PDB file of C-alpha atoms in Angstrom:
ATOM      1  CA  UNK R  15      18.230 -78.528  16.590  1.00 60.00           C
ATOM      2  CA  UNK R  16      17.284 -77.598  20.007  1.00 74.00           C
ATOM      3  CA  UNK R  17      20.473 -75.845  20.523  1.00 77.00           C
ATOM      4  CA  UNK R  18      19.627 -73.635  17.411  1.00 75.00           C
ATOM      5  CA  UNK R  19      16.284 -72.772  18.902  1.00 77.00           C
ATOM      6  CA  UNK R  20      17.947 -71.887  22.233  1.00 82.00           C
ATOM      7  CA  UNK R  21      20.249 -69.606  20.459  1.00 80.00           C
ATOM      8  CA  UNK R  22      17.441 -67.876  18.533  1.00 83.00           C
ATOM      9  CA  UNK R  23      15.500 -67.309  21.826  1.00 84.00           C
ATOM     10  CA  UNK R  24      18.589 -65.984  23.494  1.00 84.00           C
ATOM     11  CA  UNK R  25      19.131 -63.608  20.386  1.00 82.00           C
ATOM     12  CA  UNK R  26      15.462 -62.375  20.687  1.00 84.00           C
ATOM     13  CA  UNK R  27      15.910 -61.716  24.386  1.00 85.00           C
ATOM     14  CA  UNK R  28      19.248 -59.795  23.807  1.00 81.00           C
ATOM     15  CA  UNK R  29      17.614 -57.762  20.984  1.00 82.00           C
ATOM     16  CA  UNK R  30      14.741 -56.780  23.435  1.00 83.00           C
ATOM     17  CA  UNK R  31      17.283 -55.774  26.020  1.00 79.00           C
ATOM     18  CA  UNK R  32      19.305 -53.786  23.592  1.00 77.00           C
ATOM     19  CA  UNK R  33      16.137 -52.072  22.340  1.00 79.00           C
ATOM     20  CA  UNK R  34      15.035 -51.073  25.879  1.00 78.00           C
ATOM     21  CA  UNK R  35      18.503 -49.866  26.774  1.00 73.00           C
ATOM     22  CA  UNK R  36      18.700 -47.703  23.568  1.00 74.00           C
ATOM     23  CA  UNK R  37      15.267 -46.069  24.277  1.00 72.00           C
ATOM     24  CA  UNK R  38      15.859 -45.523  28.029  1.00 70.00           C
ATOM     25  CA  UNK R  39      14.867 -42.121  29.129  1.00 68.00           C
ATOM     26  CA  UNK R  40      12.939 -41.450  25.843  1.00 68.00           C
ATOM     27  CA  UNK R  41       9.215 -40.849  25.552  1.00 66.00           C
ATOM     28  CA  UNK R  42       7.136 -43.649  24.157  1.00 64.00           C
ATOM     29  CA  UNK R  43       6.201 -42.988  20.466  1.00 62.00           C
ATOM     30  CA  UNK R  44       2.643 -41.566  20.249  1.00 64.00           C
ATOM     31  CA  UNK R  45      -0.199 -43.519  18.331  1.00 59.00           C
ATOM     32  CA  UNK R  46      -1.058 -42.258  14.906  1.00 57.00           C
ATOM     33  CA  UNK R  47      -3.159 -39.127  14.941  1.00 53.00           C
ATOM     34  CA  UNK R  48      -5.450 -40.377  12.017  1.00 57.00           C
ATOM     35  CA  UNK R  49      -8.524 -40.856  14.135  1.00 53.00           C
ATOM     36  CA  UNK R  50      -7.994 -37.858  16.314  1.00 55.00           C
ATOM     37  CA  UNK R  51     -10.024 -34.761  15.307  1.00 55.00           C
ATOM     38  CA  UNK R  52      -7.994 -31.476  14.521  1.00 56.00           C
ATOM     39  CA  UNK R  53      -7.265 -29.336  17.562  1.00 60.00           C
ATOM     40  CA  UNK R  54      -9.220 -26.147  17.478  1.00 58.00           C
ATOM     41  CA  UNK R  55      -7.488 -23.222  19.072  1.00 60.00           C
ATOM     42  CA  UNK R  56      -9.525 -21.400  21.558  1.00 62.00           C
ATOM     43  CA  UNK R  57     -10.863 -17.965  20.645  1.00 56.00           C
ATOM     44  CA  UNK R  58      -9.164 -15.090  22.307  1.00 57.00           C
ATOM     45  CA  UNK R  59     -11.473 -13.607  24.799  1.00 59.00           C
ATOM     46  CA  UNK R  60     -12.835 -10.700  22.729  1.00 52.00           C
ATOM     47  CA  UNK R  61     -16.058  -9.562  24.290  1.00 56.00           C
ATOM     48  CA  UNK R  62     -16.838  -7.128  21.521  1.00 73.00           C
ATOM     49  CA  UNK R  63     -15.522  -6.409  18.059  1.00 82.00           C
ATOM     50  CA  UNK R  64     -15.191  -2.518  17.922  1.00 89.00           C
ATOM     51  CA  UNK R  65     -13.541  -2.595  14.486  1.00 91.00           C
ATOM     52  CA  UNK R  66     -16.353  -4.671  13.050  1.00 91.00           C
ATOM     53  CA  UNK R  67     -18.967  -2.448  14.542  1.00 91.00           C
ATOM     54  CA  UNK R  68     -17.277   0.688  13.203  1.00 92.00           C
ATOM     55  CA  UNK R  69     -17.003  -0.989   9.616  1.00 92.00           C
ATOM     56  CA  UNK R  70     -20.643  -1.711   9.712  1.00 91.00           C
ATOM     57  CA  UNK R  71     -21.719   1.887  10.744  1.00 92.00           C
ATOM     58  CA  UNK R  72     -19.559   4.938  10.358  1.00 90.00           C
ATOM     59  CA  UNK R  73     -16.765   3.128   8.473  1.00 90.00           C
ATOM     60  CA  UNK R  74     -19.007   1.865   5.713  1.00 92.00           C
ATOM     61  CA  UNK R  75     -17.271   3.998   3.082  1.00 91.00           C
ATOM     62  CA  UNK R  76     -13.626   3.100   4.067  1.00 92.00           C
ATOM     63  CA  UNK R  77     -12.268   0.430   1.482  1.00 92.00           C
ATOM     64  CA  UNK R  78     -11.455  -2.976   2.485  1.00 93.00           C
ATOM     65  CA  UNK R  79      -8.596  -5.025   1.289  1.00 94.00           C
ATOM     66  CA  UNK R  80      -9.439  -7.317  -1.747  1.00 94.00           C
ATOM     67  CA  UNK R  81      -9.381 -10.559   0.286  1.00 93.00           C
ATOM     68  CA  UNK R  82     -11.677  -9.148   2.809  1.00 94.00           C
ATOM     69  CA  UNK R  83     -13.973  -7.522   0.308  1.00 95.00           C
ATOM     70  CA  UNK R  84     -14.511 -10.948  -1.427  1.00 95.00           C
ATOM     71  CA  UNK R  85     -15.379 -12.339   2.055  1.00 95.00           C
ATOM     72  CA  UNK R  86     -17.678  -9.494   2.766  1.00 95.00           C
ATOM     73  CA  UNK R  87     -19.626 -10.169  -0.474  1.00 96.00           C
ATOM     74  CA  UNK R  88     -20.486 -13.791   0.927  1.00 95.00           C
ATOM     75  CA  UNK R  89     -20.947 -13.055   4.721  1.00 96.00           C
ATOM     76  CA  UNK R  90     -21.323  -9.315   4.883  1.00 95.00           C
ATOM     77  CA  UNK R  91     -18.938  -6.364   5.821  1.00 95.00           C
ATOM     78  CA  UNK R  92     -19.313  -6.679   9.615  1.00 94.00           C
ATOM     79  CA  UNK R  93     -18.731 -10.387   9.770  1.00 94.00           C
ATOM     80  CA  UNK R  94     -15.864 -10.325   7.441  1.00 95.00           C
ATOM     81  CA  UNK R  95     -14.123  -7.657   9.677  1.00 94.00           C
ATOM     82  CA  UNK R  96     -15.082  -9.637  12.585  1.00 93.00           C
ATOM     83  CA  UNK R  97     -13.031 -12.583  11.240  1.00 92.00           C
ATOM     84  CA  UNK R  98     -10.016 -10.338  10.759  1.00 91.00           C
ATOM     85  CA  UNK R  99     -10.398  -8.926  14.220  1.00 88.00           C
ATOM     86  CA  UNK R 100     -10.964 -12.238  15.902  1.00 86.00           C
ATOM     87  CA  UNK R 101      -8.371 -14.322  14.256  1.00 86.00           C
ATOM     88  CA  UNK R 102      -5.054 -14.608  15.829  1.00 81.00           C
ATOM     89  CA  UNK R 103      -1.782 -13.614  14.165  1.00 78.00           C
ATOM     90  CA  UNK R 104       0.395 -16.493  13.074  1.00 75.00           C
ATOM     91  CA  UNK R 105       4.074 -16.876  12.659  1.00 73.00           C
ATOM     92  CA  UNK R 106       6.643 -14.174  13.435  1.00 75.00           C
ATOM     93  CA  UNK R 107       4.977 -11.450  11.462  1.00 73.00           C
ATOM     94  CA  UNK R 108       2.175  -9.849  13.416  1.00 71.00           C
ATOM     95  CA  UNK R 109       0.115  -8.882  10.345  1.00 69.00           C
ATOM     96  CA  UNK R 110      -0.325 -12.395   9.126  1.00 76.00           C
ATOM     97  CA  UNK R 111      -3.545 -14.123   9.954  1.00 84.00           C
ATOM     98  CA  UNK R 112      -4.218 -17.375   8.423  1.00 88.00           C
ATOM     99  CA  UNK R 113      -7.714 -18.860   8.582  1.00 90.00           C
ATOM    100  CA  UNK R 114      -8.651 -22.463   7.347  1.00 91.00           C
ATOM    101  CA  UNK R 115     -12.177 -22.777   6.061  1.00 93.00           C
ATOM    102  CA  UNK R 116     -13.357 -26.444   6.201  1.00 92.00           C
ATOM    103  CA  UNK R 117     -15.703 -28.192   3.893  1.00 89.00           C
ATOM    104  CA  UNK R 118     -18.334 -28.845   6.614  1.00 89.00           C
ATOM    105  CA  UNK R 119     -19.113 -26.281   9.276  1.00 89.00           C
ATOM    106  CA  UNK R 120     -20.311 -27.341  12.553  1.00 88.00           C
ATOM    107  CA  UNK R 121     -21.564 -25.348  15.642  1.00 89.00           C
ATOM    108  CA  UNK R 122     -18.486 -25.788  17.641  1.00 87.00           C
ATOM    109  CA  UNK R 123     -16.126 -24.395  15.098  1.00 89.00           C
ATOM    110  CA  UNK R 124     -14.354 -21.181  15.850  1.00 88.00           C
ATOM    111  CA  UNK R 125     -15.588 -19.434  12.745  1.00 91.00           C
ATOM    112  CA  UNK R 126     -19.194 -20.200  13.648  1.00 92.00           C
ATOM    113  CA  UNK R 127     -18.607 -18.755  17.154  1.00 89.00           C
ATOM    114  CA  UNK R 128     -17.459 -15.607  15.606  1.00 89.00           C
ATOM    115  CA  UNK R 129     -19.889 -15.043  12.732  1.00 92.00           C
ATOM    116  CA  UNK R 130     -22.731 -17.415  13.459  1.00 92.00           C
ATOM    117  CA  UNK R 131     -23.770 -20.671  11.701  1.00 93.00           C
ATOM    118  CA  UNK R 132     -25.545 -19.169   8.865  1.00 95.00           C
ATOM    119  CA  UNK R 133     -22.700 -16.988   7.689  1.00 95.00           C
ATOM    120  CA  UNK R 134     -20.049 -19.727   8.437  1.00 94.00           C
ATOM    121  CA  UNK R 135     -22.037 -22.171   6.289  1.00 94.00           C
ATOM    122  CA  UNK R 136     -22.010 -19.549   3.413  1.00 95.00           C
ATOM    123  CA  UNK R 137     -18.390 -19.006   3.898  1.00 95.00           C
ATOM    124  CA  UNK R 138     -17.713 -22.756   3.861  1.00 94.00           C
ATOM    125  CA  UNK R 139     -19.626 -23.131   0.523  1.00 93.00           C
ATOM    126  CA  UNK R 140     -17.752 -20.352  -1.225  1.00 94.00           C
ATOM    127  CA  UNK R 141     -14.231 -21.004   0.250  1.00 93.00           C
ATOM    128  CA  UNK R 142     -14.185 -24.924   0.909  1.00 91.00           C
ATOM    129  CA  UNK R 143     -10.865 -26.153   2.145  1.00 91.00           C
ATOM    130  CA  UNK R 144      -9.174 -22.885   1.579  1.00 90.00           C
ATOM    131  CA  UNK R 145      -6.474 -21.342   3.624  1.00 90.00           C
ATOM    132  CA  UNK R 146      -7.085 -17.649   3.716  1.00 92.00           C
ATOM    133  CA  UNK R 147      -4.389 -15.079   4.543  1.00 90.00           C
ATOM    134  CA  UNK R 148      -6.473 -12.167   6.150  1.00 90.00           C
ATOM    135  CA  UNK R 149      -4.956  -8.877   5.808  1.00 89.00           C
ATOM    136  CA  UNK R 150      -4.826  -6.414   8.846  1.00 85.00           C
ATOM    137  CA  UNK R 151      -7.456  -3.790   7.316  1.00 88.00           C
ATOM    138  CA  UNK R 152      -4.833  -1.076   7.993  1.00 90.00           C
ATOM    139  CA  UNK R 153      -7.086   1.806   6.363  1.00 91.00           C
ATOM    140  CA  UNK R 154     -10.030   0.764   8.438  1.00 92.00           C
ATOM    141  CA  UNK R 155      -7.930   0.696  11.663  1.00 91.00           C
ATOM    142  CA  UNK R 156      -6.598   3.982  11.026  1.00 92.00           C
ATOM    143  CA  UNK R 157      -9.924   5.565  10.291  1.00 92.00           C
ATOM    144  CA  UNK R 158     -11.339   4.049  13.409  1.00 92.00           C
ATOM    145  CA  UNK R 159      -8.532   5.396  15.551  1.00 92.00           C
ATOM    146  CA  UNK R 160      -8.727   8.850  13.934  1.00 93.00           C
ATOM    147  CA  UNK R 161     -12.501   8.861  14.428  1.00 92.00           C
ATOM    148  CA  UNK R 162     -12.109   7.762  18.025  1.00 91.00           C
ATOM    149  CA  UNK R 163      -9.351  10.404  18.718  1.00 92.00           C
ATOM    150  CA  UNK R 164     -11.558  13.164  17.147  1.00 92.00           C
ATOM    151  CA  UNK R 165     -14.538  12.144  19.250  1.00 91.00           C
ATOM    152  CA  UNK R 166     -12.484  12.305  22.523  1.00 92.00           C
ATOM    153  CA  UNK R 167     -11.102  15.683  21.362  1.00 92.00           C
ATOM    154  CA  UNK R 168     -14.608  17.026  20.651  1.00 92.00           C
ATOM    155  CA  UNK R 169     -15.583  15.842  24.220  1.00 93.00           C
ATOM    156  CA  UNK R 170     -12.836  18.178  25.582  1.00 93.00           C
ATOM    157  CA  UNK R 171      -9.975  15.656  26.165  1.00 92.00           C
ATOM    158  CA  UNK R 172      -6.566  16.886  26.084  1.00 92.00           C
ATOM    159  CA  UNK R 173      -3.830  15.469  24.027  1.00 92.00           C
ATOM    160  CA  UNK R 174      -2.211  13.451  26.686  1.00 92.00           C
ATOM    161  CA  UNK R 175      -5.714  12.074  27.908  1.00 93.00           C
ATOM    162  CA  UNK R 176      -6.369  10.880  24.313  1.00 92.00           C
ATOM    163  CA  UNK R 177      -2.942   9.235  24.154  1.00 92.00           C
ATOM    164  CA  UNK R 178      -3.404   7.623  27.554  1.00 91.00           C
ATOM    165  CA  UNK R 179      -7.082   6.591  26.550  1.00 90.00           C
ATOM    166  CA  UNK R 180      -5.996   4.978  23.220  1.00 90.00           C
ATOM    167  CA  UNK R 181      -2.851   3.465  24.486  1.00 90.00           C
ATOM    168  CA  UNK R 182      -0.543   5.422  22.062  1.00 91.00           C
ATOM    169  CA  UNK R 183       2.258   7.991  22.415  1.00 93.00           C
ATOM    170  CA  UNK R 184       1.278  11.728  22.289  1.00 92.00           C
ATOM    171  CA  UNK R 185       2.908  12.159  18.850  1.00 93.00           C
ATOM    172  CA  UNK R 186       0.726   9.373  17.595  1.00 92.00           C
ATOM    173  CA  UNK R 187      -2.330  10.968  18.982  1.00 92.00           C
ATOM    174  CA  UNK R 188      -1.344  14.292  17.431  1.00 93.00           C
ATOM    175  CA  UNK R 189      -1.015  12.697  14.077  1.00 93.00           C
ATOM    176  CA  UNK R 190      -4.324  10.968  14.390  1.00 92.00           C
ATOM    177  CA  UNK R 191      -5.998  14.279  15.182  1.00 92.00           C
ATOM    178  CA  UNK R 192      -4.249  15.923  12.241  1.00 91.00           C
ATOM    179  CA  UNK R 193      -5.371  13.211   9.868  1.00 87.00           C
ATOM    180  CA  UNK R 194      -9.057  13.172  11.285  1.00 85.00           C
ATOM    181  CA  UNK R 195     -10.190  15.760   8.689  1.00 85.00           C
ATOM    182  CA  UNK R 196      -9.138  13.310   5.896  1.00 88.00           C
ATOM    183  CA  UNK R 197     -11.105  10.586   7.415  1.00 85.00           C
ATOM    184  CA  UNK R 198     -14.155  12.592   8.616  1.00 82.00           C
ATOM    185  CA  UNK R 199     -15.013  13.317   5.027  1.00 83.00           C
ATOM    186  CA  UNK R 200     -14.886   9.563   4.208  1.00 79.00           C
ATOM    187  CA  UNK R 201     -17.031   8.446   7.090  1.00 83.00           C
ATOM    188  CA  UNK R 202     -20.630   8.282   7.282  1.00 71.00           C
TER     189      UNK R 202
END
């Protein structure tokens, strides 16, 4: 009987050695993440939201995409565009911005930091546990750029100066100025 116990002990020891030899050079498995709170990505270092400011003032008449318009009904037009502007693009497609809205909003959440606690709580009540794909608000961006190019032109800037200031090519600046008449009628 003692010989049997000795063989079992030797077997256990050999299994431990084999297991340690097989896992040599590998990282130890991490503990379960059940109790760890979800990682919140840091906000991009945006000091101001020019598109949101434009949407609330001169761009009030420019239509918003349906998803953003729904959010704007709950938290206001400026805050809705601020969410679009402050949310990072996800995946390989630059226009995709996904935003998860949790059931309970706290002061340290990134949505709260963008739009304020009161608006974030209203958004949380209306879109609890939703993943929202935020569109890029192309029409609003186009109107903002055309308005900015027109203001620079009215101030006496040349085409190359406008292109340099806006960070676009001269042909893009030229097309923005050509489309400025279309947008100037639609702006406040």
